Coordinates of C-alpha atoms and ligand atoms in Angstrom, one line a residue:
X66 CA 12.0 48.3 -38.6
X67 CA 8.6 47.6 -37.1
X68 CA 8.1 49.3 -33.8
X69 CA 5.5 48.2 -31.2
X70 CA 4.9 51.0 -28.7
X71 CA 3.5 49.5 -25.5
X72 CA 2.2 51.3 -22.4
X73 CA 4.4 49.6 -19.8
X74 CA 6.8 46.7 -18.9
X75 CA 4.0 44.1 -18.7
X76 CA 2.5 45.1 -22.1
X77 CA 6.0 45.1 -23.6
X78 CA 6.7 41.6 -22.2
X79 CA 3.5 40.2 -23.5
X80 CA 3.9 41.6 -27.0
X81 CA 7.5 40.4 -27.1
X82 CA 6.4 36.9 -26.0
X83 CA 3.8 36.9 -28.8
X84 CA 6.6 37.6 -31.3
X85 CA 8.7 34.8 -30.0
X86 CA 5.8 32.4 -29.6
X87 CA 4.8 33.0 -33.2
X88 CA 8.3 32.0 -34.3
X89 CA 8.2 28.8 -32.2
X90 CA 4.7 27.9 -33.6
X91 CA 5.7 28.7 -37.1
X92 CA 9.0 26.8 -36.9
X93 CA 8.9 24.3 -34.1
X94 CA 12.6 23.5 -34.5
X95 CA 13.7 27.1 -34.7
X96 CA 17.0 28.4 -33.5
X97 CA 16.5 31.2 -31.0
X98 CA 19.2 33.6 -30.0
X99 CA 18.5 34.5 -26.3
X100 CA 19.4 37.4 -24.1
X101 CA 19.7 37.9 -20.3
X102 CA 19.2 41.1 -18.2
X103 CA 16.2 42.5 -16.5
X104 CA 14.3 43.3 -19.7
X105 CA 13.4 39.8 -20.9
X106 CA 12.3 38.3 -17.6
X107 CA 8.6 39.2 -18.0
X108 CA 8.7 37.8 -21.6
X109 CA 10.2 34.5 -20.4
X110 CA 7.5 34.3 -17.6
X111 CA 4.8 34.6 -20.3
X112 CA 6.4 32.0 -22.5
X113 CA 6.6 29.6 -19.5
X114 CA 2.9 30.1 -18.9
X115 CA 2.0 29.3 -22.5
X116 CA 4.3 26.3 -22.4
X117 CA 2.7 25.0 -19.2
X118 CA -0.8 25.6 -20.8
X119 CA 0.3 23.5 -23.8
X120 CA 0.1 26.4 -26.2
X121 CA 3.8 26.3 -27.3
X122 CA 6.5 23.6 -27.0
X123 CA 10.2 23.9 -26.9
X124 CA 10.8 20.2 -27.5
X125 CA 12.6 20.8 -30.8
X126 CA 13.8 24.4 -30.2
X127 CA 17.5 25.1 -30.1
X128 CA 18.9 28.1 -28.3
X129 CA 22.2 30.0 -28.3
X130 CA 22.8 32.8 -25.8
X131 CA 24.4 36.1 -26.6
X132 CA 27.0 36.3 -23.9
X133 CA 28.5 35.2 -20.6
X134 CA 30.9 36.7 -18.1
X135 CA 34.4 35.4 -18.4
X136 CA 35.5 33.6 -15.3
X137 CA 32.0 32.7 -14.0
X138 CA 31.0 29.0 -13.8
X139 CA 27.6 27.8 -15.0
X140 CA 26.5 27.5 -11.4
X141 CA 27.5 31.0 -10.4
X142 CA 24.3 32.8 -9.5
X143 CA 25.2 35.9 -11.5
X144 CA 26.3 33.9 -14.5
X145 CA 24.1 33.9 -17.6
X146 CA 23.9 30.1 -17.8
X147 CA 22.4 30.2 -14.3
X148 CA 20.1 33.0 -15.3
X149 CA 18.8 31.1 -18.3
X150 CA 18.1 28.0 -16.2
X151 CA 16.3 29.9 -13.5
X152 CA 14.3 32.3 -15.8
X153 CA 13.4 29.9 -18.6
X154 CA 15.0 26.5 -19.2
X155 CA 14.2 24.8 -15.9
X156 CA 10.5 25.6 -16.4
X157 CA 9.9 24.6 -20.0
X158 CA 10.2 21.4 -22.0
X159 CA 13.4 22.3 -23.7
X160 CA 16.1 19.6 -24.0
X161 CA 19.2 20.7 -22.1
X162 CA 21.5 19.6 -25.0
X163 CA 19.7 22.0 -27.2
X164 CA 20.7 25.0 -25.2
X165 CA 24.1 26.7 -25.4
X166 CA 25.7 29.6 -23.5
X167 CA 29.4 30.5 -23.9
X168 CA 31.5 28.7 -21.4
X169 CA 32.7 31.4 -19.0
X170 CA 35.4 29.0 -17.7
X171 CA 36.9 28.0 -21.0
X172 CA 40.6 27.6 -20.6
X173 CA 41.3 28.6 -24.2
X174 CA 39.1 31.7 -24.8
X175 CA 39.9 31.9 -28.6
X176 CA 39.0 28.3 -29.1
X177 CA 35.7 28.8 -27.2
X178 CA 34.8 31.8 -29.4
X179 CA 35.6 29.9 -32.6
X180 CA 33.7 26.8 -31.4
X181 CA 30.7 29.0 -30.6
X182 CA 30.5 30.5 -34.1
X183 CA 31.0 27.1 -35.6
X184 CA 28.1 25.7 -33.5
X185 CA 25.8 28.6 -34.7
X186 CA 26.8 27.9 -38.3
X187 CA 26.2 24.1 -37.8
X188 CA 22.6 25.0 -36.7
X189 CA 22.1 27.0 -40.0
X190 CA 22.3 30.3 -38.2
X191 CA 19.8 32.0 -35.9
X192 CA 16.1 32.3 -36.9
X193 CA 15.1 34.8 -34.3
X194 CA 17.6 36.8 -32.2
X195 CA 16.3 38.5 -29.0
X196 CA 18.2 41.6 -28.0
X197 CA 18.1 44.0 -25.1
X198 CA 20.0 47.2 -25.2
X199 CA 22.6 48.5 -22.7
X200 CA 22.6 52.1 -21.4
X201 CA 25.5 52.7 -23.8
X202 CA 23.7 51.1 -26.7
X203 CA 25.5 47.8 -26.4
X204 CA 23.9 44.6 -27.8
X205 CA 25.0 41.4 -26.2
X206 CA 28.2 42.7 -24.7
X207 CA 29.4 44.5 -27.8
X208 CA 30.6 47.6 -26.1
X209 CA 31.1 51.0 -27.8
X210 CA 34.2 50.9 -29.9
X211 CA 35.8 52.3 -33.0
X212 CA 34.7 49.2 -35.0
X213 CA 32.0 46.6 -35.2
X214 CA 33.6 43.2 -34.3
X215 CA 32.1 40.4 -36.4
X216 CA 32.9 37.0 -34.7
X217 CA 32.3 35.9 -31.1
X218 CA 35.0 37.4 -29.0
X219 CA 36.1 38.4 -25.5
X220 CA 35.4 42.0 -24.7
X221 CA 36.6 44.3 -21.9
X222 CA 33.5 45.7 -20.2
X223 CA 33.2 49.4 -19.9
X224 CA 32.9 51.2 -16.6
X225 CA 29.3 52.1 -17.4
X226 CA 28.4 48.5 -18.0
X227 CA 30.2 47.4 -14.8
X228 CA 28.2 50.1 -12.9
X229 CA 24.9 49.1 -14.5
X230 CA 25.4 45.4 -13.7
X231 CA 26.9 45.9 -10.2
X232 CA 23.3 45.9 -8.9
X233 CA 23.3 42.1 -9.2
X234 CA 26.6 41.5 -7.4
X235 CA 27.5 41.7 -3.7
X236 CA 30.0 44.5 -4.5
X237 CA 31.1 46.3 -7.6
X238 CA 34.5 44.6 -7.3
X239 CA 32.7 41.2 -7.9
X240 CA 31.6 42.2 -11.4
X241 CA 33.8 40.4 -13.9
X242 CA 35.8 42.8 -16.1
X243 CA 35.5 40.7 -19.2
X244 CA 32.9 38.7 -21.1
X245 CA 32.3 36.5 -24.0
X246 CA 29.9 38.0 -26.5
X247 CA 28.5 36.9 -29.8
X248 CA 29.8 39.3 -32.3
X249 CA 27.9 41.5 -34.6
X250 CA 28.3 38.9 -37.4
X251 CA 26.0 36.2 -36.1
X252 CA 23.6 38.8 -34.8
X253 CA 23.2 40.5 -38.1
X254 CA 23.0 37.2 -39.9
X255 CA 19.9 36.2 -37.8
X256 CA 16.9 36.0 -40.1
X257 CA 14.8 38.1 -37.7
X258 CA 15.6 40.3 -34.7
X259 CA 13.4 41.1 -31.7
X260 CA 14.7 44.1 -29.9
X261 CA 13.2 44.9 -26.5
X262 CA 13.5 47.9 -24.2
X263 CA 11.8 49.2 -21.1
X264 CA 12.2 52.3 -18.9
X265 CA 13.2 55.9 -19.1
X266 CA 16.8 55.0 -18.4
X267 CA 17.0 53.3 -21.8
X268 CA 15.4 56.3 -23.7
X269 CA 18.7 57.7 -25.0
X270 CA 20.1 54.3 -26.0
X271 CA 16.9 53.5 -27.8
X272 CA 17.0 56.9 -29.6
X273 CA 20.6 56.4 -30.7
X274 CA 19.9 52.8 -31.7
X275 CA 17.0 53.5 -34.0
X276 CA 17.4 57.2 -35.0
X277 CA 21.1 57.9 -34.6
X278 CA 23.9 57.5 -37.1
X279 CA 25.1 53.9 -37.7
X280 CA 28.1 54.2 -35.5
X281 CA 30.1 51.5 -33.5
X282 CA 30.0 53.9 -30.5
X283 CA 26.4 52.8 -30.3
X284 CA 26.6 49.2 -31.4
X285 CA 22.9 48.8 -31.6
X286 CA 22.7 51.3 -34.4
X287 CA 23.9 48.6 -36.8
X288 CA 20.4 47.1 -36.5
X289 CA 19.2 49.9 -38.8
X290 CA 20.8 47.9 -41.6
X291 CA 19.0 44.6 -40.8
X292 CA 16.1 43.9 -43.0
X293 CA 13.8 42.3 -40.4
X294 CA 13.8 44.0 -37.0
X295 CA 10.8 44.1 -34.7
X296 CA 11.3 46.5 -31.8
X297 CA 9.0 46.2 -28.8
X298 CA 9.4 48.9 -26.2
X299 CA 7.3 50.7 -23.6
X300 CA 6.5 54.4 -23.8
X301 CA 9.2 55.4 -21.3
X302 CA 11.9 53.7 -23.4
X303 CA 10.5 55.3 -26.6
X304 CA 10.1 58.7 -25.0
X305 CA 13.1 60.4 -26.7
X306 CA 12.1 58.9 -30.1
X307 CA 8.5 60.2 -29.6
X308 CA 9.8 63.6 -28.5
X309 CA 11.8 63.8 -31.7
X310 CA 8.5 63.5 -33.6
X311 CA 9.1 60.0 -35.0
X312 CA 5.8 58.3 -35.6
X313 CA 5.7 55.1 -33.5
Ligands
GLP88 C1 23.5 43.4 -20.2 C2 23.6 42.2 -21.2 C3 22.8 42.5 -22.4 C4 21.5 43.1 -22.0 C5 21.8 44.5 -21.5 C6 20.6 45.2 -20.9 O1 24.8 43.7 -19.7 N1 24.9 41.8 -21.6 O2 22.6 41.3 -23.2 O3 20.6 43.2 -23.1 O4 22.9 44.5 -20.7 O5 20.3 44.7 -19.6 P1 19.0 45.0 -18.9 O6 17.9 44.3 -19.6 O7 19.2 44.4 -17.5 O8 18.8 46.5 -18.9

């Protein structure tokens, strides 16, 4: 795992944008696995700027998102399809038909999960998968569990995740209790992974992810077994790793 230690959120965002832009430049029709949450917003802003300046183009890029709340429509302002439109897709030259987010309203959840994995396979897998990390070490919405679940599936969100994401909803009761998430299978099958983290509140999850035992109770720890992970994090997020004497 290559670790880029950056001084703050802005530097982290810029470095992460460089890694993603490099992939797009190197492989214009690449398949990007994308993530939501607060962490990638700065990175998306930078990519939008470079796209507007003509430095990168998304014209042939295909994207698959990691997850979506079950029960939220694409227009729901806390849904992840809506997030992607507002934070990236509406501002770059990507073709709408080349973007995919799990359908939160799918009547048949199992069929949606199977179709999602089949779609990723039809693209030839993911070239670069972007990942944030949850406070409990989740990646996508793969919550702490006794096992790593391979395919895309529906997950029950933990109380900790509901608490963490409640800040975006009017009330805690509005946070959906379930979500669709890409499983560990397609994530680990991605050719390259870009893991990003910012802030002191992620320090423990980052430590467990990159220094802890490979354990499904910290789902991010499986990334230690992936051959090509680039982690970009700010000093606050790396503080526990640095304190443990790991050279980053
Ligand atoms: C969310 C998402 C993840 C995200 C993580 C961290 O619940 N399901 O894909 O990476 O939690 O979010 P944030 O970047 O807001 O801290």
